[in-house]
CSV table of C-alpha atoms and ligand atoms in Angstrom, one decimal:
chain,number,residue,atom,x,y,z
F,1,UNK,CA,15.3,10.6,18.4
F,2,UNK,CA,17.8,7.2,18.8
F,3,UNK,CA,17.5,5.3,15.8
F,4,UNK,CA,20.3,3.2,16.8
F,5,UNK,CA,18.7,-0.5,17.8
F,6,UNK,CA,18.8,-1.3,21.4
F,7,UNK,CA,19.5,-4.9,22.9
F,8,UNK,CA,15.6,-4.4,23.7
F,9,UNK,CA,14.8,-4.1,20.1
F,10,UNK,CA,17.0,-6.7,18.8
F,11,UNK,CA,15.4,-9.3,21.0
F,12,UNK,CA,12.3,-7.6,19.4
F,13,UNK,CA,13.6,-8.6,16.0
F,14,UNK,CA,14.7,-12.1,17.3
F,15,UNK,CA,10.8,-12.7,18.5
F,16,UNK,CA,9.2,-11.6,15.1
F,17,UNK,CA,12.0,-14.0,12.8
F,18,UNK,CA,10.9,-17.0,14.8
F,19,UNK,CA,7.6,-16.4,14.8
F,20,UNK,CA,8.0,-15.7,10.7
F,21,UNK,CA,10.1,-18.8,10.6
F,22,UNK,CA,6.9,-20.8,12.4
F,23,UNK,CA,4.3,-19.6,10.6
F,24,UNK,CA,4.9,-19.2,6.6
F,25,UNK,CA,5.3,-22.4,4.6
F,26,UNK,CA,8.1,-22.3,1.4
F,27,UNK,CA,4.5,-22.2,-1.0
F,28,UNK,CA,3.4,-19.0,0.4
F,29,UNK,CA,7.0,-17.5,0.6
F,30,UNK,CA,7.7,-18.0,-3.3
F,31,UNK,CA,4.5,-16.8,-4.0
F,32,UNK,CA,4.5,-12.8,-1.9
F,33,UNK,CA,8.4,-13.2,-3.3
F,34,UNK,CA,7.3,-12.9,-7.0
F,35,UNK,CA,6.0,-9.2,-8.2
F,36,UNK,CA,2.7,-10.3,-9.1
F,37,UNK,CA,-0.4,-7.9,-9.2
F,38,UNK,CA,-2.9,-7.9,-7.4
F,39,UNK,CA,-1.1,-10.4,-5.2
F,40,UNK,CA,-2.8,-13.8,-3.6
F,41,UNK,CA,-5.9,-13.0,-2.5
F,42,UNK,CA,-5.9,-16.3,-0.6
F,43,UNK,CA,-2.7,-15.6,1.2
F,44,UNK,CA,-3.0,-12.4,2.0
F,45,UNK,CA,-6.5,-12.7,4.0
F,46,UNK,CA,-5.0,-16.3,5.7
F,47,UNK,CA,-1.9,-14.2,6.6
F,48,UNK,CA,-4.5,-11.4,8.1
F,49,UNK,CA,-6.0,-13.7,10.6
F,50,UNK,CA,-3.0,-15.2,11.4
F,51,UNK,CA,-1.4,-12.0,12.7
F,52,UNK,CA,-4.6,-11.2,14.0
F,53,UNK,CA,-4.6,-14.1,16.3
F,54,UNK,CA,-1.2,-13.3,17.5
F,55,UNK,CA,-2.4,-9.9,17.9
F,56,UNK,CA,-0.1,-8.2,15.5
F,57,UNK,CA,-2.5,-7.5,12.5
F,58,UNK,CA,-2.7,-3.6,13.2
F,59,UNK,CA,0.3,-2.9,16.0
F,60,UNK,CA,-0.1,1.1,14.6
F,61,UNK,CA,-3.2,1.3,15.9
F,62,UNK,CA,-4.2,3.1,19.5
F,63,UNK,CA,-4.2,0.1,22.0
F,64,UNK,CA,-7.7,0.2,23.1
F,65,UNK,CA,-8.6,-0.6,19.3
F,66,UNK,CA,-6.1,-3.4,18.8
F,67,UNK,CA,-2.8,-2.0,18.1
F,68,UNK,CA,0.0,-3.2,19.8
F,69,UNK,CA,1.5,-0.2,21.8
F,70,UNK,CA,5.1,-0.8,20.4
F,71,UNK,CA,7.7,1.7,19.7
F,72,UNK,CA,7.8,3.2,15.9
F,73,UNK,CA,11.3,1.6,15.9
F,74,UNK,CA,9.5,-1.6,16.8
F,75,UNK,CA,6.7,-1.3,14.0
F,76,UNK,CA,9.4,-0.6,11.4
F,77,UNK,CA,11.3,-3.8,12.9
F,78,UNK,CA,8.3,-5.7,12.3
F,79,UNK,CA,7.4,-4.8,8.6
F,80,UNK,CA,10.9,-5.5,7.6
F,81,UNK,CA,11.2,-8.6,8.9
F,82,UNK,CA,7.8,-9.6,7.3
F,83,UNK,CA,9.1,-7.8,4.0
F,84,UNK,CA,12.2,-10.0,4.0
F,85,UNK,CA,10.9,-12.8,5.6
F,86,UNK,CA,8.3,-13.1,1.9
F,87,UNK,CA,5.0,-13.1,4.1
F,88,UNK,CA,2.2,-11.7,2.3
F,89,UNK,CA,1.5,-8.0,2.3
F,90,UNK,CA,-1.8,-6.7,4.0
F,91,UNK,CA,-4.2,-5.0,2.2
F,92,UNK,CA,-3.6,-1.1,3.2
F,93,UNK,CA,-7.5,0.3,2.5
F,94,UNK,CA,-8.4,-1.2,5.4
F,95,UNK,CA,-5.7,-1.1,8.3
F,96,UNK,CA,-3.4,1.6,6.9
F,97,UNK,CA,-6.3,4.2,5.4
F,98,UNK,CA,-10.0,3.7,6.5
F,99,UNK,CA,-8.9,2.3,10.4
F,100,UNK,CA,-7.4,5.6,11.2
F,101,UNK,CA,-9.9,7.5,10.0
F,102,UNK,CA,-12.7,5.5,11.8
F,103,UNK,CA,-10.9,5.3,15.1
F,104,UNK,CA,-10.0,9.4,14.6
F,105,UNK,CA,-13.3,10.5,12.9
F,106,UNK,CA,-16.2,8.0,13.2
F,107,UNK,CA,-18.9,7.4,15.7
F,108,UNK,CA,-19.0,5.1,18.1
F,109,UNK,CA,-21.3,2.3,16.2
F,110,UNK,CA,-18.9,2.7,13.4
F,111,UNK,CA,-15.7,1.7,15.6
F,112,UNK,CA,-17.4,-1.3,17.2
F,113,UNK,CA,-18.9,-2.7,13.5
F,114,UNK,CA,-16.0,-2.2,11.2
F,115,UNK,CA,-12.5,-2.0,12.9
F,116,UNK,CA,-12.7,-5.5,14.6
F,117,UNK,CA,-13.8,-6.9,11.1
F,118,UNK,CA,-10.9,-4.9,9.7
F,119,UNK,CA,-8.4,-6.4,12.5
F,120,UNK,CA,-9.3,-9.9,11.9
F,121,UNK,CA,-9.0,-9.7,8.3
F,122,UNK,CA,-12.8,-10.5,7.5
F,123,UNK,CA,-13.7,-7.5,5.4
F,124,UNK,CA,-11.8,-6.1,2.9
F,125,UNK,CA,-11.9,-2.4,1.8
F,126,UNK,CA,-11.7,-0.4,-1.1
F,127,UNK,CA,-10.9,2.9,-2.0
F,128,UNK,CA,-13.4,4.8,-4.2
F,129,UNK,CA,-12.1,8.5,-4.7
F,130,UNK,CA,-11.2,8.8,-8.1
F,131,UNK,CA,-13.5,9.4,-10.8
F,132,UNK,CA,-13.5,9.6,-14.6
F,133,UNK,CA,-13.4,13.7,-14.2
F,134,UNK,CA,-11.8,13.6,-10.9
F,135,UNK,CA,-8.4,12.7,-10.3
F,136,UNK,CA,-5.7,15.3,-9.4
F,137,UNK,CA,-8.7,17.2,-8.9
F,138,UNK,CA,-10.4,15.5,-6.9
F,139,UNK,CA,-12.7,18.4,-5.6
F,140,UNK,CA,-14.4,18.2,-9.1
F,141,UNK,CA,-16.1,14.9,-8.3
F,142,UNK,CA,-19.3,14.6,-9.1
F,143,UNK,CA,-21.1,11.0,-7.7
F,144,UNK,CA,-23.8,12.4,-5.6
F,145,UNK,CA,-25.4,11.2,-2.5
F,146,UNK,CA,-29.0,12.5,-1.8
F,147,UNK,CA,-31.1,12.2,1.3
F,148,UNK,CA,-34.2,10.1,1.0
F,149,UNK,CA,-35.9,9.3,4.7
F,150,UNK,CA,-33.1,7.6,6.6
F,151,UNK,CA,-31.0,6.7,3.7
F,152,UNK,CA,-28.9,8.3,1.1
F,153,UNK,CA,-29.6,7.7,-2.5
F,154,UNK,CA,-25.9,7.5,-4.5
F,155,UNK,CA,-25.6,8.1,-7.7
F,156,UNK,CA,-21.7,8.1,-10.0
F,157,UNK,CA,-18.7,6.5,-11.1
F,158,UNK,CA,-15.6,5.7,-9.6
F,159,UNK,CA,-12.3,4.4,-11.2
F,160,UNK,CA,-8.6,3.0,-10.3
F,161,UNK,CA,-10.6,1.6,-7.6
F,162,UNK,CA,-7.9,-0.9,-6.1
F,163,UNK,CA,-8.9,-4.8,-6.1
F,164,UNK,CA,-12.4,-3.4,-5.9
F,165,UNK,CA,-13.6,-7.3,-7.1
F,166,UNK,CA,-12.5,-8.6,-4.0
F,167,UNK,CA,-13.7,-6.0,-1.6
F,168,UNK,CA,-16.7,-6.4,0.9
F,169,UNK,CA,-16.8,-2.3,2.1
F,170,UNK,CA,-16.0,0.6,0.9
F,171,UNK,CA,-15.2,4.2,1.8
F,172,UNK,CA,-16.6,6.7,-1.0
F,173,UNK,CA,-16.3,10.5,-1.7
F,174,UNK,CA,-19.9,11.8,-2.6
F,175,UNK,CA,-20.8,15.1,-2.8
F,176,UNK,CA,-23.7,15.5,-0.4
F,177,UNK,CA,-24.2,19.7,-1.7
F,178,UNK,CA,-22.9,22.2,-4.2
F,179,UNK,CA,-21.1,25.3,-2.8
F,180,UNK,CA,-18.7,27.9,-3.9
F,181,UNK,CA,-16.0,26.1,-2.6
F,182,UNK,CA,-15.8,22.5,-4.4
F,183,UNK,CA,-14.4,20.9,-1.3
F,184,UNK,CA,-17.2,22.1,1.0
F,185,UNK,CA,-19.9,19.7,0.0
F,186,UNK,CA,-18.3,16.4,-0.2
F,187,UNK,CA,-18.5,14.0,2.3
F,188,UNK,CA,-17.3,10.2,3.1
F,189,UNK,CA,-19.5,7.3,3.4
F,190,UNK,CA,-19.7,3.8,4.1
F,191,UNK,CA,-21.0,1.5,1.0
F,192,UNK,CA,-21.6,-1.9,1.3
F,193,UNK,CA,-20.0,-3.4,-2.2
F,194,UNK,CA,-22.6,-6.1,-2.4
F,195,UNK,CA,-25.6,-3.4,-2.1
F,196,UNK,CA,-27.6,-3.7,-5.0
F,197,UNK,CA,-26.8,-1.2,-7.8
F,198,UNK,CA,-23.5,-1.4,-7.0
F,199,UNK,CA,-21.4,-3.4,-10.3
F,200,UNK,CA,-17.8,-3.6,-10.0
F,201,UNK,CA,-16.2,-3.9,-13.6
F,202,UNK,CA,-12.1,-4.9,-13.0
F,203,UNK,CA,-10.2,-3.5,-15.3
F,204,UNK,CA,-7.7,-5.6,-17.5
F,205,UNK,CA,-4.1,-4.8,-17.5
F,206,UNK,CA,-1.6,-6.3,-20.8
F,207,UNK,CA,-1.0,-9.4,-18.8
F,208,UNK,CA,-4.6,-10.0,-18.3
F,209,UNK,CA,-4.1,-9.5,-14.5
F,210,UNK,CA,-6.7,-7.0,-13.1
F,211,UNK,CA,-5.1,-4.3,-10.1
F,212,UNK,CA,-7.6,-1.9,-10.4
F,213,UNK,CA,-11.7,-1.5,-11.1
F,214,UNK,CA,-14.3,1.0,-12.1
F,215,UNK,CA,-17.0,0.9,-10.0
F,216,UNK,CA,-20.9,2.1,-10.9
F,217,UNK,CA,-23.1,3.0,-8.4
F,218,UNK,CA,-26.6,3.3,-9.4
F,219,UNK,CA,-29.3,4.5,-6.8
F,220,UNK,CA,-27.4,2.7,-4.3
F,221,UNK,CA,-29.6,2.7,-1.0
F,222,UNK,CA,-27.2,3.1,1.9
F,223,UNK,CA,-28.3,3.9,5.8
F,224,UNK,CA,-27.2,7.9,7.1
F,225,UNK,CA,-25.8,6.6,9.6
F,226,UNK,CA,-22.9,5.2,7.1
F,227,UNK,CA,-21.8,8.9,7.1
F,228,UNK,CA,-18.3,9.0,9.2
F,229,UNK,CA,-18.1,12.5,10.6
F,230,UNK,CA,-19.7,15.6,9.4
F,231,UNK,CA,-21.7,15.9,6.2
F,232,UNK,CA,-19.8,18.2,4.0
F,233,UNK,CA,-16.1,17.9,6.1
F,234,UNK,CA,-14.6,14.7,4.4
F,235,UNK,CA,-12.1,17.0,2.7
F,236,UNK,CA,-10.3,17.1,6.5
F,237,UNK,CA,-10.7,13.2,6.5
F,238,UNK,CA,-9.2,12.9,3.4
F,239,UNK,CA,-6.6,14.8,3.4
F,240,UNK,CA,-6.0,12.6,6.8
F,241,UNK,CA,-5.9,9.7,4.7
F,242,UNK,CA,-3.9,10.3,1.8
F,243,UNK,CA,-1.3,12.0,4.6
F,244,UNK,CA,-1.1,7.9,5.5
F,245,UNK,CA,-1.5,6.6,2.3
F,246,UNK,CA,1.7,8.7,1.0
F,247,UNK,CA,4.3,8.2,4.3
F,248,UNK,CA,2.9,4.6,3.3
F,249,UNK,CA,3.9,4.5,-0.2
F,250,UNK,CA,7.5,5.4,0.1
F,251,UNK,CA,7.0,1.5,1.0
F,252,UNK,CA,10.8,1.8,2.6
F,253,UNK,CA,10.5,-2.1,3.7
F,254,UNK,CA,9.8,-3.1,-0.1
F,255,UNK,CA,12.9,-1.3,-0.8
F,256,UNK,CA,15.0,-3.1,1.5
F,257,UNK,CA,13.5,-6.0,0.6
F,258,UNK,CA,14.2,-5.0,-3.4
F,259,UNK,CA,17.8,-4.6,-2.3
F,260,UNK,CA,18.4,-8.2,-1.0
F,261,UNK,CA,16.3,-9.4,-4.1
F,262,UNK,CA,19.1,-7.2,-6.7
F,263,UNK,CA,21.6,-8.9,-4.3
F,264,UNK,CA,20.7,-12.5,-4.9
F,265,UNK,CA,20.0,-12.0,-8.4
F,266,UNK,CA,23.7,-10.7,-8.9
F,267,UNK,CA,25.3,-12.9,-7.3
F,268,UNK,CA,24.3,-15.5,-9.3
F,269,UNK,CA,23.6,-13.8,-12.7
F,270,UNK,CA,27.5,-13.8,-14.5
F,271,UNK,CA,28.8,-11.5,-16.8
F,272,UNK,CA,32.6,-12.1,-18.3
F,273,UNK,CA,32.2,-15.4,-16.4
F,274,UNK,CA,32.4,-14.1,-13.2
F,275,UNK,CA,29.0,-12.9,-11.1
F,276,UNK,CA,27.7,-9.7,-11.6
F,277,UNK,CA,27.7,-8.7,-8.1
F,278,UNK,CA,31.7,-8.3,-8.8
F,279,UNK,CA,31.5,-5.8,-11.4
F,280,UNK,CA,32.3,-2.3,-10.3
F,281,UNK,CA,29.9,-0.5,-12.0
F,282,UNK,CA,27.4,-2.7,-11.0
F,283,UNK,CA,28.5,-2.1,-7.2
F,284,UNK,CA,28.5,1.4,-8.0
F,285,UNK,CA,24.6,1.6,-9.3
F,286,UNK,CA,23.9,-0.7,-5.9
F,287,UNK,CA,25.6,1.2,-3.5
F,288,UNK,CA,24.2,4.2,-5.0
F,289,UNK,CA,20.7,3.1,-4.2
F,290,UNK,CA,21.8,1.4,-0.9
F,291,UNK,CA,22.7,5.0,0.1
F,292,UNK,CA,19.4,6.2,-0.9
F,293,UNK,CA,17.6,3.8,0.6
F,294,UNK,CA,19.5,4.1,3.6
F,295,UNK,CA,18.2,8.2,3.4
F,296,UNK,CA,15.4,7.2,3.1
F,297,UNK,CA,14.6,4.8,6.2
F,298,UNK,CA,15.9,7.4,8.4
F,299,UNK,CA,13.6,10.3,7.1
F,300,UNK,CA,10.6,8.0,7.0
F,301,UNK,CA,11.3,6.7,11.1
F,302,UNK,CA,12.2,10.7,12.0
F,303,UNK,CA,8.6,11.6,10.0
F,304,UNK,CA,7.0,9.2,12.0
F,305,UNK,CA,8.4,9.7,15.4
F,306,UNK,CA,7.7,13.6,15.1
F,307,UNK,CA,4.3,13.4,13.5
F,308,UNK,CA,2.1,14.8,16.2
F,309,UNK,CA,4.4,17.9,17.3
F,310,UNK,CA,5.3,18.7,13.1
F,311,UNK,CA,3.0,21.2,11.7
F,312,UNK,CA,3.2,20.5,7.8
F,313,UNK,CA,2.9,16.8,7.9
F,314,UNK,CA,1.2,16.7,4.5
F,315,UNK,CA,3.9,18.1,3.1
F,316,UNK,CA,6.5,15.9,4.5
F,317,UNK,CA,4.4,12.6,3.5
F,318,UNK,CA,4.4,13.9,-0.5
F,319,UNK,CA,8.5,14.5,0.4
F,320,UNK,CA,8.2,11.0,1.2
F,321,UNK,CA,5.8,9.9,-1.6
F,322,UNK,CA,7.9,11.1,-3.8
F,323,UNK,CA,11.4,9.7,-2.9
F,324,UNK,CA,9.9,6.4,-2.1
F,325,UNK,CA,7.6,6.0,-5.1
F,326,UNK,CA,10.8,6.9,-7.5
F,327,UNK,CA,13.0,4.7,-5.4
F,328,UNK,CA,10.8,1.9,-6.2
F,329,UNK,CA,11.4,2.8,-10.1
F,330,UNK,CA,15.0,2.4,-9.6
F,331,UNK,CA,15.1,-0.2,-7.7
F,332,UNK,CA,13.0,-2.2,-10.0
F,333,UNK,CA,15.3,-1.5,-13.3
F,334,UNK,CA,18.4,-2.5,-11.6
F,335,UNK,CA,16.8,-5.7,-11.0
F,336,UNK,CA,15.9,-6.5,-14.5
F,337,UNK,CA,19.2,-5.2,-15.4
F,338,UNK,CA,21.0,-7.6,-13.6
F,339,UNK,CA,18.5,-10.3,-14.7
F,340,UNK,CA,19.4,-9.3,-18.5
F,341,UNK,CA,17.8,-11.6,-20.5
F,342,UNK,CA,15.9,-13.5,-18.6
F,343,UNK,CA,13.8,-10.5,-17.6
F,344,UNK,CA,12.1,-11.0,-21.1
F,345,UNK,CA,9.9,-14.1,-20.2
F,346,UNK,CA,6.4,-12.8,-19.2
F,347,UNK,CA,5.1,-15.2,-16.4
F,348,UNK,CA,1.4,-16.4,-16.4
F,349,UNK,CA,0.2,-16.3,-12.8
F,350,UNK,CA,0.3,-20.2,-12.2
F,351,UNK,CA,4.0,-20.2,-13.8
F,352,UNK,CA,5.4,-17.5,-11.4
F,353,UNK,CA,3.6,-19.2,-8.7
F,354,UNK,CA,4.7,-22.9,-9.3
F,355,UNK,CA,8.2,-25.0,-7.6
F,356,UNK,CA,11.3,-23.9,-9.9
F,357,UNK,CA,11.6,-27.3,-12.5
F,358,UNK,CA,15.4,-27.2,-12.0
F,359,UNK,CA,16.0,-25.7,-15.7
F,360,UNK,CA,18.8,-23.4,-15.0
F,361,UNK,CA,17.4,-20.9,-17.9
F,362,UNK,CA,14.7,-20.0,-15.5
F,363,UNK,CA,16.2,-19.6,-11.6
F,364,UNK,CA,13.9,-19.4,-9.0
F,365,UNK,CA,14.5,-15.3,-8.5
F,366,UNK,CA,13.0,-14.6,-12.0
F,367,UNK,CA,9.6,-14.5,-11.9
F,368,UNK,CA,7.1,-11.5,-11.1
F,369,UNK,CA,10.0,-9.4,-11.2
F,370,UNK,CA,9.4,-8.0,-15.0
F,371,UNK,CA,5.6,-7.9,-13.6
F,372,UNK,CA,6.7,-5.7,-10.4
F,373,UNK,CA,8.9,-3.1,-12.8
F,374,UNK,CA,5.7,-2.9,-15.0
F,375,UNK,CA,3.3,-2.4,-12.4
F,376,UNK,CA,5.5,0.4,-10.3
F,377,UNK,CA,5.0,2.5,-13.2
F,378,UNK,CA,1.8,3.8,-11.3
F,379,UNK,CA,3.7,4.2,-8.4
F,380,UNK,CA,4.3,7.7,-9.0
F,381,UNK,CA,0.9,7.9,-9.9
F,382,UNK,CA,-1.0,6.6,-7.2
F,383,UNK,CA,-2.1,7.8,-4.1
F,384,UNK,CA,-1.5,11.5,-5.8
F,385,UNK,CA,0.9,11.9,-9.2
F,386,UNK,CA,4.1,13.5,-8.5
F,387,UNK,CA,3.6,16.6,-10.3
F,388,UNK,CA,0.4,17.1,-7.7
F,389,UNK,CA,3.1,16.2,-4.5
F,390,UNK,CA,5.3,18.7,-5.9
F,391,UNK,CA,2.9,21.6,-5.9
F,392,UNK,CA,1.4,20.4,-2.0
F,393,UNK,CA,5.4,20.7,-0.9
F,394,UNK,CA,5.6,24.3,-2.5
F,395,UNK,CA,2.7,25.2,-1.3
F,396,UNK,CA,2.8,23.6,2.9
F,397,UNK,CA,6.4,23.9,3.0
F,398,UNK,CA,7.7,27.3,1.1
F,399,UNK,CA,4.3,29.1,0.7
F,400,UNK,CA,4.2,29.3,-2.9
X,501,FAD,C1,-2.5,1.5,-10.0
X,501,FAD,C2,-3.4,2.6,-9.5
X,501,FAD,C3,-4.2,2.3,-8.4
X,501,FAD,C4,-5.1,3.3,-8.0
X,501,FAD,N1,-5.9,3.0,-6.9
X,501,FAD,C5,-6.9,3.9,-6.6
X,501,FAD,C6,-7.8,3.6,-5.6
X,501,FAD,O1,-7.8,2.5,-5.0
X,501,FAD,N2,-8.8,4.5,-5.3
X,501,FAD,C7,-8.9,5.7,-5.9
X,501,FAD,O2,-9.7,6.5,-5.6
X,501,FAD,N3,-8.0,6.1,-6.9
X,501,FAD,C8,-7.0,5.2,-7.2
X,501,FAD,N4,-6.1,5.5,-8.2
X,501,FAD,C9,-6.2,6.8,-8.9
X,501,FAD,C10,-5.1,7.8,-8.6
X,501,FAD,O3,-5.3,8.4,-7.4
X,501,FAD,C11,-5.2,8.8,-9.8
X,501,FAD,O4,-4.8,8.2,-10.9
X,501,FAD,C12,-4.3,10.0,-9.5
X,501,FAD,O5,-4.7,10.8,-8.5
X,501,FAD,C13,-4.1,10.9,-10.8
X,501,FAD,O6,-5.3,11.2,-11.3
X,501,FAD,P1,-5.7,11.0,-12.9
X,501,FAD,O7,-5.3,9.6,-13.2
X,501,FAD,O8,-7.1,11.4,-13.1
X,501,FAD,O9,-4.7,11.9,-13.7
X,501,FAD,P2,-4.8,13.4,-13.9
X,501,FAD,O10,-5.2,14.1,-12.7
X,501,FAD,O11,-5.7,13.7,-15.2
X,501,FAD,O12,-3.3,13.8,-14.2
X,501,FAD,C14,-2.7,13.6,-15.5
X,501,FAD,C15,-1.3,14.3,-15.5
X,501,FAD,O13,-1.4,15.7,-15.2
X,501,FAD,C16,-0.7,16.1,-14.1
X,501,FAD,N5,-1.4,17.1,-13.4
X,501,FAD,C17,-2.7,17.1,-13.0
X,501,FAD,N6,-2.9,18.3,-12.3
X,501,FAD,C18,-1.8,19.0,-12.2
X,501,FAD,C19,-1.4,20.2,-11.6
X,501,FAD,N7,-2.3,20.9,-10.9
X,501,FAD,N8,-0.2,20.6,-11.7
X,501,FAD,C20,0.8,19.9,-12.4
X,501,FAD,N9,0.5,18.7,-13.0
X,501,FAD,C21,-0.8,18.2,-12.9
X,501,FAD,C22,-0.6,14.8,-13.3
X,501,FAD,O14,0.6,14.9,-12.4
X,501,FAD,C23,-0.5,13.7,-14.3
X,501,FAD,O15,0.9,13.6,-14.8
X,501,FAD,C24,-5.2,4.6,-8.7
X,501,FAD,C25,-4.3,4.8,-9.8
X,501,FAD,C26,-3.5,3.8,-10.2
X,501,FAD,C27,-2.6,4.1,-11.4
């Protein structure tokens, strides 16, 4: 594999900077450039269609279903130049998880009614796997889904559900029989979130933002031919999923992103009247992560470029999962270390969002980012806790 950048792929970057420079307005740069969670719901689904009319909204994706056909080094050009560029991050349930798994798994009805809708931004998706009793174990869930004439009757709880409240589908585990083996029975189905019986309840975190939901569904009516694949085989689809939810959450183009952000911060934060950025142990702790991040990129472009010939890719996306999620950590406390005191303000929404005032106490590269350091404490918790990666690597990679 080359990961050196060609001429090819610099034009490449070139083409995707002046487009970035056409298209995003100062407003919406300051506001994906604060750590805010969830972020703007507004910008994010206006950014959707406008990548979507370019064509770009989903260039991982197989060509004939709207992806773009470029090179992995091309997609990873791409994401970083959005990343640094401050344009709004897309939602993932929908183009990074459920896509794949409809394109891969799902009939043909399926493919033609959700994926353009996913493409163009006009549905949002949310994830409802875990459940009160079933996290880490996520074989133990319980919600059930029972045949009745053409339609399944579902009956549960889910919880964590990400930005469930602004969601118009989502993809649910329900467990269509009992067997001996937990996994057997469950299977993954479509839900309409404004079905009736369906009551999404956000959930508030100590800023009074709300990133996640519980969701109760309550004889929720929904058509069998929402089923995607086999009844009783979501466990392969899943595992599918979370494969691309964890090489996604090493989130390597937030990192480099985090880097410039430490950067800027530094240089103008002082400390014995000079700026931070001079101080060697503050170069030390930088270049330290610069190295990792560095590590990083390259194992996340080598996992992607061998994907289809490696046999345990599970286990290198919780490799992944894990050195990207803790990476994020870092990165975050660095950043509030350099902003020292500043880091202390907590930012209502409308007050990270608003035009700096001038008032040097507050520079523009403060807000969100005690909010981003708070909320990355899930990070290693998300999309499958650390401990739970750990035993997948021992047991995919070394056969323990
Ligand atoms: C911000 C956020 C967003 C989320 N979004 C979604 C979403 O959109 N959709 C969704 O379905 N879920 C979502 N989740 C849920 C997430 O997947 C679960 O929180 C995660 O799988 C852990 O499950 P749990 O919370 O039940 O913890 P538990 O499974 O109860 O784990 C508690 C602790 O025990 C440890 N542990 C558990 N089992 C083992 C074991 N076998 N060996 C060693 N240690 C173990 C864990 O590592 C953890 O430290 C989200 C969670 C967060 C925090």
């Amino acid at each position: 594999m080359e990961l050196y950048m060609t001429a090819d792929d610099e034009a490449f970057r070139e083409e995707v900077r002046a487009f970035l420079r056409e298209k995003l307005s100062e407003d919406v740069i300051r506001r994906s450039h604060t750590g805010m969670h969830p972020p703007n719901e507004d910008d994010r689904r206006w950014w959707n269609r406008v990548l979507a009319e370019k064509g770009w909204a989903a260039p991982h994706w197989p060509l004939e279903y709207g992806g773009t056909g470029w090179s992995h080094i091309q997609n990873h050009i791409f994401e970083l130049e959005c990343r640094l560029a401050g344009a709004p991050e897309l939602r993932w349930q929908g183009l990074r998880l459920i896509g794949p798994v409809l394109y891969t798994f799902g009939s043909e009805a399926q493919k033609a009614r959700y994926l353009p809708a996913i493409i163009k931004g006009e549905e949002m998706w949310a994830q409802g796997f875990s459940e009160p009793g079933a996290g880490s174990d996520l074989a133990s869930l319980k919600t059930s889904a029972v045949i009745d004439g053409d339609d399944y009757i579902i009956n549960g709880q889910k919880l964590w559900t990400t930005e469930g409240q602004y969601c118009e589908q989502g993809f649910f585990l329900v467990r269509t029989e009992n067997s001996d083996r937990p996994q057997k029975g469950i299977s993954m189905i479509i839900i309409d979130m404004k079905s009736p019986g369906v009551t999404v309840r956000q959930i508030p975190m100590i800023n009074g933002e709300g990133s996640t939901c519980e969701v109760f569904l309550d004889n929720v009516r929904v058509p069998r031919e929402n089923l995607i694949g086999e009844p009783g085989s979501a466990w392969v689809y899943a595992k599918f999923l979370l494969s691309n939810e964890r090489t996604s959450s090493a989130d390597i183009h937030k990192a480099r992103a985090d880097l410039e952000r430490i950067r800027n911060i530094a240089a103008h934060e002082l400390k014995g009247g000079k700026p931070l950025l001079e101080d060697a142990d503050f170069r030390r702790k930088l270049a330290a992560l610069r190295i990792e991040v560095d590590a990083l990129e390259w194992s996340v472009l080598r996992v992607m470029h061998e994907a289809p010939s490696r046999h345990p890719i599970s286990a290198c996306a919780s490799v992944l999962k894990i050195r990207g999620s803790s990476l994020q950590q870092k990165l975050t406390e660095l950043m509030v270390e350099a902003l020292g005191q500043r880091s202390l303000r907590v930012y209502r929404r409308e007050e990270a969002y608003a035009e700096p005032d001038g008032n040097p106490l507050w520079p523009a590269y403060t807000p969100g980012v005690t909010a981003d350091l708070m909320y990355l404490r899930s990070c290693t918790i998300y999309g499958g806790a650390m401990e739970v990666q750990k035993n997948i690597i021992a047991k995919l990679a070394f056969g323990f």
